[in-house]
Amino acid sequence: MICAMFPDFLEALARVTLFKAMPTDTEIEDYGCSETGEYFDRLVKEGALKGWNASHKVDWQVEQEEGREIEDTLDKFLNLVVHRLDLDMSGKVDKKDWHIASGHN
């Protein structure tokens, strides 16, 4: 397939959540964070990401049948994507972020 229709793109985003572990609301709150991106940043900063990944292995077949609600995991995944793209930490992804990413500070 060379291109995808918008519904296909949305389905692909949702399916990513079957393969990538996302923290629960409780994990995020217990770690003193307000959102997924901040939570993963703290794990990286503290050198705990590898251990977290090891303890949160995902079996996509189990996730598809018995896993968490897609609304929860997709919301967390999209938050993480926006957090990673928001290089100036303004709360939104805009032209300034792409300018920073291109190395033209």
C-alpha positions as YAML, in Angstrom:
chain: A
units: angstrom
residues:
- id: 1
  name: MET
  ca: [0.00, 0.00, 0.00]
- id: 2
  name: ILE
  ca: [1.44, 3.38, -1.00]
- id: 3
  name: CYS
  ca: [-0.98, 5.60, 0.87]
- id: 4
  name: ALA
  ca: [-3.60, 5.23, 3.55]
- id: 5
  name: MET
  ca: [-6.98, 6.85, 3.88]
- id: 6
  name: PHE
  ca: [-7.57, 8.86, 7.05]
- id: 7
  name: PRO
  ca: [-9.58, 6.07, 8.78]
- id: 8
  name: ASP
  ca: [-6.70, 3.67, 8.04]
- id: 9
  name: PHE
  ca: [-4.27, 6.13, 9.62]
- id: 10
  name: LEU
  ca: [-6.45, 6.36, 12.73]
- id: 11
  name: GLU
  ca: [-6.66, 2.57, 12.96]
- id: 12
  name: ALA
  ca: [-2.88, 2.34, 12.65]
- id: 13
  name: LEU
  ca: [-2.45, 4.76, 15.55]
- id: 14
  name: ALA
  ca: [-4.86, 2.71, 17.64]
- id: 15
  name: ARG
  ca: [-3.05, -0.51, 16.79]
- id: 16
  name: VAL
  ca: [0.28, 0.94, 17.93]
- id: 17
  name: THR
  ca: [-1.16, 0.90, 21.43]
- id: 18
  name: LEU
  ca: [-1.35, -2.90, 21.21]
- id: 19
  name: PHE
  ca: [2.45, -3.01, 20.95]
- id: 20
  name: LYS
  ca: [3.59, -0.20, 23.23]
- id: 21
  name: ALA
  ca: [3.01, -0.34, 26.97]
- id: 22
  name: MET
  ca: [1.48, 2.81, 28.41]
- id: 23
  name: PRO
  ca: [1.38, 3.68, 32.10]
- id: 24
  name: THR
  ca: [-1.90, 3.68, 33.96]
- id: 25
  name: ASP
  ca: [-3.37, 6.85, 35.43]
- id: 26
  name: THR
  ca: [-2.39, 5.54, 38.85]
- id: 27
  name: GLU
  ca: [1.23, 5.00, 37.81]
- id: 28
  name: ILE
  ca: [1.42, 8.51, 36.39]
- id: 29
  name: GLU
  ca: [-0.11, 10.08, 39.50]
- id: 30
  name: ASP
  ca: [1.92, 7.96, 41.94]
- id: 31
  name: TYR
  ca: [5.11, 9.11, 40.18]
- id: 32
  name: GLY
  ca: [4.09, 12.72, 40.71]
- id: 33
  name: CYS
  ca: [3.46, 13.40, 37.02]
- id: 34
  name: SER
  ca: [0.52, 14.96, 35.24]
- id: 35
  name: GLU
  ca: [0.81, 13.27, 31.85]
- id: 36
  name: THR
  ca: [2.41, 10.43, 29.91]
- id: 37
  name: GLY
  ca: [5.26, 12.40, 28.33]
- id: 38
  name: GLU
  ca: [6.34, 13.77, 31.70]
- id: 39
  name: TYR
  ca: [6.17, 10.25, 33.18]
- id: 40
  name: PHE
  ca: [8.47, 8.78, 30.53]
- id: 41
  name: ASP
  ca: [10.83, 11.76, 30.81]
- id: 42
  name: ARG
  ca: [11.20, 11.04, 34.53]
- id: 43
  name: LEU
  ca: [11.80, 7.33, 33.90]
- id: 44
  name: VAL
  ca: [14.56, 8.21, 31.41]
- id: 45
  name: LYS
  ca: [16.11, 10.83, 33.71]
- id: 46
  name: GLU
  ca: [16.19, 8.37, 36.61]
- id: 47
  name: GLY
  ca: [17.50, 5.49, 34.48]
- id: 48
  name: ALA
  ca: [14.38, 3.47, 35.17]
- id: 49
  name: LEU
  ca: [12.95, 3.12, 31.66]
- id: 50
  name: LYS
  ca: [14.63, -0.21, 30.87]
- id: 51
  name: GLY
  ca: [13.29, -1.75, 34.08]
- id: 52
  name: TRP
  ca: [9.83, -0.31, 33.46]
- id: 53
  name: ASN
  ca: [9.76, -1.76, 29.95]
- id: 54
  name: ALA
  ca: [10.88, -5.14, 31.29]
- id: 55
  name: SER
  ca: [8.06, -5.17, 33.84]
- id: 56
  name: HIS
  ca: [5.43, -3.95, 31.38]
- id: 57
  name: LYS
  ca: [5.85, -6.38, 28.49]
- id: 58
  name: VAL
  ca: [2.98, -6.29, 26.03]
- id: 59
  name: ASP
  ca: [1.43, -9.28, 24.28]
- id: 60
  name: TRP
  ca: [-0.60, -7.74, 21.48]
- id: 61
  name: GLN
  ca: [-2.99, -10.69, 21.26]
- id: 62
  name: VAL
  ca: [-3.84, -10.40, 24.95]
- id: 63
  name: GLU
  ca: [-4.12, -6.62, 24.64]
- id: 64
  name: GLN
  ca: [-6.43, -6.93, 21.67]
- id: 65
  name: GLU
  ca: [-8.79, -9.30, 23.48]
- id: 66
  name: GLU
  ca: [-8.47, -8.44, 27.17]
- id: 67
  name: GLY
  ca: [-6.38, -5.29, 27.41]
- id: 68
  name: ARG
  ca: [-7.14, -1.81, 28.59]
- id: 69
  name: GLU
  ca: [-9.66, 0.39, 26.82]
- id: 70
  name: ILE
  ca: [-8.36, 1.87, 23.56]
- id: 71
  name: GLU
  ca: [-9.55, 5.32, 24.66]
- id: 72
  name: ASP
  ca: [-7.16, 5.19, 27.60]
- id: 73
  name: THR
  ca: [-4.09, 3.82, 25.85]
- id: 74
  name: LEU
  ca: [-4.55, 5.86, 22.66]
- id: 75
  name: ASP
  ca: [-4.92, 9.07, 24.66]
- id: 76
  name: LYS
  ca: [-1.67, 8.31, 26.49]
- id: 77
  name: PHE
  ca: [0.15, 7.39, 23.28]
- id: 78
  name: LEU
  ca: [-0.96, 10.59, 21.51]
- id: 79
  name: ASN
  ca: [0.05, 12.62, 24.56]
- id: 80
  name: LEU
  ca: [3.50, 11.07, 24.37]
- id: 81
  name: VAL
  ca: [3.79, 11.85, 20.64]
- id: 82
  name: VAL
  ca: [2.80, 15.49, 21.12]
- id: 83
  name: HIS
  ca: [5.12, 15.76, 24.13]
- id: 84
  name: ARG
  ca: [8.06, 14.52, 22.04]
- id: 85
  name: LEU
  ca: [7.26, 16.88, 19.14]
- id: 86
  name: ASP
  ca: [6.67, 19.95, 21.35]
- id: 87
  name: LEU
  ca: [10.34, 20.88, 21.51]
- id: 88
  name: ASP
  ca: [9.78, 24.38, 22.90]
- id: 89
  name: MET
  ca: [7.44, 23.00, 25.60]
- id: 90
  name: SER
  ca: [4.68, 25.45, 24.67]
- id: 91
  name: GLY
  ca: [1.94, 22.85, 24.97]
- id: 92
  name: LYS
  ca: [1.35, 22.66, 21.23]
- id: 93
  name: VAL
  ca: [3.24, 21.54, 18.15]
- id: 94
  name: ASP
  ca: [3.74, 24.45, 15.78]
- id: 95
  name: LYS
  ca: [6.15, 25.86, 13.21]
- id: 96
  name: LYS
  ca: [8.56, 26.91, 15.94]
- id: 97
  name: ASP
  ca: [8.99, 23.25, 16.97]
- id: 98
  name: TRP
  ca: [9.77, 22.22, 13.37]
- id: 99
  name: HIS
  ca: [12.23, 25.12, 13.16]
- id: 100
  name: ILE
  ca: [13.98, 23.89, 16.33]
- id: 101
  name: ALA
  ca: [13.98, 20.30, 15.03]
- id: 102
  name: SER
  ca: [15.61, 21.40, 11.78]
- id: 103
  name: GLY
  ca: [18.55, 22.84, 13.73]
- id: 104
  name: HIS
  ca: [17.84, 26.44, 12.79]
- id: 105
  name: ASN
  ca: [17.75, 27.86, 16.29]
...
